[in-house]
Amino acid sequence: MTFTDEEYSTRLAAVRARMAAQNLTALIVTDPSNLYYLLGYNALSFYTPQMLYVPLSGELYFFAREMDANGAFRTSWLPQEQTFGYPETFVQRKDTHPFVWVAARLRELGVVNNFSHGQVGLEMDSYYFSPKAFEALVKSLPEYNFTDSYELINWVRVVKSPAEIDLMRGAARVCESAMTAAYDSIVVGGRQCDAAAAILNAQVKGTADFGGDHPAIVPMLPTGAGADTPHLTWSDQVFIAGETTVVELAGVYRRYHVPMARTVVLGKPSKRLDYLAQSTGDALNEVLGIVGPGVTTTELAQVWNVSLARHGLHKPSRIGYSIGIAYAPDWGERTVSIRTDDDTVLAENMTFHIIGGMWMDDYGYEVSEAVRVTDSGVETFTEYPRQLLTKE
């Protein structure tokens, strides 16, 4: 197990305290990041329906595809008798859904008929909870009063334990190795796909001390005029002299993600790119300079906006978000966003990806840092030049 029994007990207690505060008698968990957080369960099985039943008190029950049930027992602390596999005949059928079978098993376990009060929380915004899954639960469990849990476990995860911070520091070393591979492989005449392959190799290989893991998002490599748009991947086209490539990737260690973005230019940067890089770098440094307990995300965003405005620039999108455990398709925790309409108060051991991304007309620049809020300021997880990277 990645964590001690005590840590898992502490996590479950925190989740149940929040359940009580939200008047939930039970919680149904489908997000694989939250399953990993509570159980340690780690597998690529979430393309078929699976769930964890968490009551306010009493035993937890995990349900997965029959062929995956042993995986849950092998990788998590949950006893085998609390893990159930639904039959293969329920997989991808038009006329039924696995959660119909799960509902029947919950009845057999005695957690439905005796249900007399409270609400059952659902992860309504989970990528892995479909409308058909929701319909199956509502029709099969009419006794339950379902309600949105509003990312309950995600919010518990926002403040990391010391053990989690240690894993993120390991992920940071993998991240640095992957970014070095990116820089080395972005060369005039080299193919974008070859650079992506080098990055992926470094992400999985990791370092001598920290073996890598598959990232929730593949390497992103917007190149040339495409650098004015985030979240583009790669093609088989070659890198051209004078072009800019924005690299955004993550190092992953035991599912904990530390992302980083840097921008590489093959040759001398244009005046407009150089100005954008200097302005963005100044703004990011000012934001990092005020990070600390008690500061709000609103204040971080305001500092960013004011700094950019001094340079005649503006960024409408958020400048960061909470990070930690992740599975595809996203490495964000889907909780805190660093923007002016989010007033989250920073606390020690919150972790964020703070992004200085500026996407202009036919060019762009991105630089970012993954950070931890310390007791008095900020720790940047990676140590990599925070500037426009040039190659002749």
XYZ file of C-alpha atoms in Angstrom:
392
model
C 0.000 0.000 0.000
C 1.167 3.528 -0.810
C -0.089 4.949 2.499
C -0.495 3.697 6.056
C -3.740 2.353 7.483
C -3.811 5.414 9.717
C -3.732 7.769 6.736
C -6.597 5.955 5.027
C -8.591 6.059 8.273
C -7.979 9.802 8.550
C -9.174 10.339 4.986
C -12.367 8.348 5.522
C -13.083 10.240 8.747
C -12.663 13.571 6.942
C -15.000 12.459 4.154
C -17.618 11.317 6.653
C -17.395 14.583 8.578
C -18.114 16.457 5.360
C -20.940 14.025 4.558
C -22.533 14.801 7.903
C -22.175 18.527 7.277
C -23.976 18.076 3.935
C -26.694 15.893 5.525
C -25.667 12.815 3.546
C -26.396 9.386 4.966
C -24.408 7.709 2.192
C -22.150 8.619 -0.710
C -21.708 6.812 -4.029
C -18.209 7.317 -5.440
C -17.393 6.788 -9.135
C -14.402 9.070 -9.784
C -11.263 6.850 -9.991
C -9.173 9.554 -8.303
C -11.506 9.456 -5.318
C -11.494 5.654 -5.302
C -7.706 5.768 -5.205
C -7.777 8.377 -2.444
C -10.083 6.367 -0.181
C -9.063 2.793 -1.031
C -5.745 2.798 -2.869
C -7.511 1.072 -5.781
C -5.515 1.683 -8.960
C -6.488 0.184 -12.323
C -7.585 1.183 -15.815
C -11.014 -0.306 -15.235
C -13.068 2.862 -15.095
C -14.182 2.633 -18.724
C -16.873 0.314 -17.383
C -19.144 1.355 -14.491
C -17.778 0.940 -10.982
C -18.674 2.454 -7.638
C -17.854 2.600 -3.957
C -20.736 2.770 -1.462
C -19.711 4.873 1.564
C -22.247 5.039 4.413
C -22.024 7.627 7.166
C -21.154 4.703 9.421
C -20.608 1.029 8.754
C -18.881 -1.010 6.078
C -17.782 0.248 2.657
C -18.684 -1.799 -0.414
C -16.951 -1.672 -3.792
C -18.536 -2.835 -7.049
C -16.703 -3.377 -10.330
C -16.778 -5.547 -13.404
C -16.266 -9.181 -12.422
C -12.879 -9.447 -14.133
C -11.698 -6.330 -12.283
C -12.876 -7.269 -8.797
C -9.640 -9.069 -7.947
C -7.711 -5.960 -8.937
C -9.586 -4.010 -6.316
C -8.680 -6.563 -3.710
C -5.044 -6.679 -4.818
C -4.392 -2.928 -4.824
C -6.626 -1.604 -2.036
C -6.992 -2.086 1.697
C -10.651 -3.087 1.383
C -11.279 -6.708 2.488
C -12.150 -9.138 -0.277
C -15.572 -9.827 1.189
C -16.480 -6.151 0.694
C -15.653 -6.220 -3.028
C -18.187 -7.491 -5.582
C -17.915 -8.136 -9.314
C -20.975 -7.835 -11.516
C -21.433 -10.458 -14.259
C -20.010 -9.988 -17.732
C -23.547 -10.135 -19.130
C -24.162 -6.601 -17.786
C -21.309 -5.012 -19.755
C -22.406 -2.602 -22.507
C -25.961 -3.798 -22.975
C -28.791 -1.706 -24.377
C -31.496 -3.103 -22.143
C -29.863 -2.806 -18.727
C -26.953 -1.315 -16.791
C -24.468 -2.749 -14.257
C -25.852 -0.467 -11.560
C -29.148 -2.389 -11.752
C -27.214 -5.421 -10.545
C -25.377 -3.266 -7.967
C -28.681 -1.951 -6.616
C -29.924 -5.504 -6.102
C -26.751 -6.416 -4.252
C -27.077 -3.340 -2.018
C -30.534 -4.603 -1.089
C -29.084 -7.980 -0.203
C -26.505 -6.244 1.983
C -29.307 -4.550 3.923
C -28.440 -0.934 3.169
C -31.608 -0.096 1.224
C -34.705 -1.392 3.006
C -33.574 0.040 6.340
C -32.776 3.399 4.797
C -35.139 5.806 6.528
C -33.577 9.276 6.509
C -31.023 11.587 4.939
C -29.785 11.808 1.385
C -27.421 9.826 -0.831
C -24.751 11.879 -2.555
C -23.799 11.282 -6.184
C -20.750 12.610 -8.033
C -22.925 14.310 -10.617
C -20.026 16.033 -12.392
C -17.766 12.989 -12.541
C -16.445 12.128 -15.993
C -17.251 8.494 -15.213
C -20.901 8.788 -14.158
C -23.152 8.671 -17.196
C -26.818 9.674 -17.550
C -27.615 5.983 -18.029
C -25.860 5.161 -14.736
C -27.886 7.849 -12.979
C -31.132 6.559 -14.484
C -30.331 2.995 -13.404
C -29.795 4.074 -9.788
C -32.883 6.275 -9.623
C -35.150 3.545 -11.041
C -33.596 0.700 -9.048
C -33.359 2.499 -5.703
C -36.526 4.597 -5.305
C -36.023 4.582 -1.512
C -32.954 6.754 -1.881
C -33.192 10.527 -2.049
C -30.307 11.271 -4.425
C -28.536 14.613 -4.445
C -25.370 16.126 -5.865
C -22.394 15.662 -3.534
C -20.703 18.721 -5.096
C -17.260 17.135 -5.421
C -17.237 16.298 -1.720
C -14.150 14.063 -1.739
C -12.339 16.336 -4.192
C -12.627 19.138 -1.661
C -11.307 16.928 1.134
C -8.318 16.192 -1.118
C -7.441 19.878 -1.539
C -5.193 19.933 1.555
C -2.460 17.303 1.251
C -0.857 15.216 3.972
C 2.941 15.200 4.415
C 3.044 11.768 2.763
C 1.203 13.121 -0.280
C 3.583 16.069 -0.516
C 6.513 13.646 -0.561
C 4.954 11.807 -3.515
C 4.449 15.085 -5.363
C 8.112 15.941 -4.842
C 8.910 12.620 -6.479
C 6.568 13.468 -9.351
C 8.416 16.762 -9.719
C 11.678 14.956 -10.400
C 9.933 12.955 -13.126
C 8.471 16.192 -14.490
C 11.907 17.796 -14.757
C 13.242 14.750 -16.587
C 10.339 14.833 -19.042
C 10.780 18.556 -19.729
C 14.487 18.012 -20.358
C 13.567 15.300 -22.856
C 11.183 17.745 -24.539
C 13.810 20.456 -24.815
C 16.428 18.057 -26.157
C 14.098 16.569 -28.783
C 12.630 19.781 -30.192
C 15.104 20.374 -33.006
C 14.940 21.764 -36.530
C 13.945 18.917 -38.849
C 12.842 16.616 -36.040
C 9.289 15.311 -36.069
C 6.784 16.422 -33.456
C 5.769 12.797 -32.870
C 9.375 11.873 -32.083
C 9.511 14.624 -29.474
C 6.256 13.334 -27.985
C 7.708 9.818 -27.887
C 10.781 11.074 -26.031
C 8.581 12.866 -23.494
C 6.361 9.833 -22.949
C 9.417 7.624 -22.498
C 10.779 9.973 -19.837
C 7.394 10.179 -18.104
C 7.072 6.413 -17.814
C 10.754 5.693 -17.116
C 10.959 8.320 -14.386
C 14.209 8.603 -12.499
C 16.442 6.210 -10.587
C 14.534 7.075 -7.408
C 11.018 7.572 -8.743
C 9.514 5.306 -11.375
C 7.115 7.165 -13.633
C 3.433 6.531 -14.282
C 1.020 7.216 -17.145
C -0.177 10.833 -17.152
C -3.815 11.878 -17.088
C -3.128 14.092 -20.121
C -0.717 13.309 -22.942
C 2.079 15.809 -23.732
C 0.748 18.953 -25.353
C 2.878 20.541 -28.087
C 1.159 23.473 -29.851
C 3.687 24.493 -32.509
C 4.181 27.408 -34.896
C 0.977 29.361 -35.513
C -0.786 26.695 -33.429
C 0.988 28.040 -30.349
C -1.864 30.538 -30.096
C -4.117 27.719 -28.878
C -3.675 25.562 -25.762
C -4.271 21.811 -25.496
C -3.081 20.822 -28.983
C -1.043 17.622 -29.107
C 1.330 16.672 -31.941
C 1.490 15.623 -35.571
C 4.141 14.026 -37.795
C 5.226 17.437 -39.086
C 8.802 18.577 -38.518
C 9.925 21.476 -36.368
C 10.945 24.508 -38.413
C 13.587 27.164 -37.668
C 12.026 30.225 -36.065
C 9.004 28.330 -34.777
C 7.756 28.377 -31.202
C 6.565 25.260 -29.415
C 4.609 25.361 -26.165
C 5.266 22.266 -24.057
C 2.861 21.282 -21.291
C 3.351 17.970 -19.521
C 3.297 16.352 -16.099
C 5.480 14.109 -14.039
C 3.467 11.381 -12.321
C 4.449 9.278 -9.339
C 1.936 6.860 -7.825
C -0.876 8.811 -9.498
C 0.196 12.188 -8.057
C 0.712 14.740 -10.805
C 3.078 17.707 -10.987
C 2.558 19.625 -14.264
C 4.822 22.179 -15.902
C 4.677 24.333 -19.029
C 7.580 25.927 -20.865
C 7.985 27.519 -24.284
C 10.801 26.664 -26.711
C 11.773 28.787 -29.726
C 14.095 27.479 -32.450
C 16.184 30.546 -33.119
C 16.036 34.155 -32.031
C 12.608 35.092 -30.639
C 10.647 37.876 -32.282
C 10.277 41.137 -30.403
C 6.595 40.465 -29.761
C 7.301 36.989 -28.348
C 10.131 38.276 -26.213
C 7.892 41.041 -24.837
C 5.102 38.566 -24.122
C 7.509 36.225 -22.337
C 8.947 38.994 -20.171
C 5.512 40.364 -19.291
C 4.069 36.945 -18.491
C 7.113 35.997 -16.429
C 6.872 39.204 -14.400
C 3.194 38.570 -13.666
C 3.791 34.952 -12.649
C 6.629 35.972 -10.341
C 4.421 38.564 -8.678
C 1.713 35.953 -8.076
C 4.199 33.488 -6.590
C 5.502 36.277 -4.378
C 2.224 36.646 -2.478
C 1.225 32.971 -2.140
C 0.780 31.991 1.500
C -1.775 30.922 4.110
C -4.682 33.347 4.445
C -4.329 34.771 0.935
C -7.348 34.238 -1.313
C -7.367 32.967 -4.867
C -9.141 36.195 -5.753
C -6.096 38.156 -4.590
C -3.764 35.973 -6.670
C -5.859 36.613 -9.766
C -6.006 40.343 -9.073
C -2.228 40.586 -8.764
C -1.900 38.765 -12.073
C -4.425 41.010 -13.809
C -2.838 44.229 -12.540
C 0.648 43.098 -13.547
C -0.491 42.159 -17.049
C -2.400 45.431 -17.403
C 0.818 47.377 -16.781
C 2.132 45.710 -19.937
C -1.049 46.330 -21.902
C -2.121 42.680 -21.729
C -5.148 40.767 -20.482
C -5.934 37.076 -19.864
C -9.641 36.173 -19.547
C -9.166 32.544 -18.428
C -8.212 31.303 -14.955
C -4.530 31.215 -14.012
C -4.476 27.993 -12.026
C -6.212 25.151 -10.247
C -5.719 22.573 -7.516
C -3.702 19.443 -8.368
C -2.875 16.060 -6.845
C -4.221 12.614 -7.731
C -5.436 12.265 -11.301
C -6.614 9.868 -13.968
C -7.505 10.605 -17.581
C -8.795 12.866 -18.924
C -7.672 15.652 -16.558
C -4.920 16.286 -14.008
C -6.836 19.006 -12.151
C -8.794 18.243 -8.972
C -11.881 20.137 -10.238
C -12.203 22.239 -7.112
C -10.288 25.497 -6.653
C -9.780 27.789 -9.636
C -7.472 30.779 -9.360
C -9.626 33.573 -10.747
C -11.323 36.691 -9.428
C -14.684 35.027 -8.752
C -13.185 32.247 -6.591
C -12.567 33.338 -3.011
C -10.923 30.188 -1.644
C -8.582 30.970 1.245
C -5.166 29.342 0.872
C -4.020 26.962 3.595
C -0.778 25.125 4.211
C -0.284 22.076 1.974
C -2.729 23.113 -0.689
C -1.129 22.418 -4.070
C -1.722 24.245 -7.345
C -0.694 24.467 -10.956
C -0.274 28.198 -11.574
C -0.267 28.922 -15.295
C 1.002 31.946 -17.143
C -0.561 31.107 -20.483
C -1.020 33.836 -23.090
C -2.547 32.905 -26.432
C -2.424 35.700 -28.975
C -3.138 35.802 -32.741
C -0.901 33.172 -34.426
C 1.590 33.032 -31.527
C 1.591 32.324 -27.832
C 3.635 31.781 -24.708
C 3.177 29.593 -21.675
C 5.112 29.180 -18.453
C 3.809 27.544 -15.286
C 4.775 26.299 -11.844
C 3.329 23.570 -9.641
C 3.441 24.828 -6.067
C 2.731 23.986 -2.458
C 1.453 26.547 0.016
C 3.862 26.440 2.959
C 3.342 27.730 6.492
C 4.712 31.106 5.426
C 4.850 31.257 1.621
C 5.324 28.994 -1.366
C 7.366 25.990 -2.455
C 7.816 25.401 -6.177
C 7.961 21.670 -6.816
C 10.244 21.849 -9.841
C 13.546 23.574 -10.449
C 13.603 24.383 -14.131
C 14.473 27.702 -15.834
C 11.386 29.887 -15.652
C 11.913 31.717 -18.924
C 11.606 31.507 -22.689
C 13.840 28.608 -23.761
C 15.823 29.265 -26.911
C 17.726 26.881 -29.197
C 19.900 27.928 -32.109
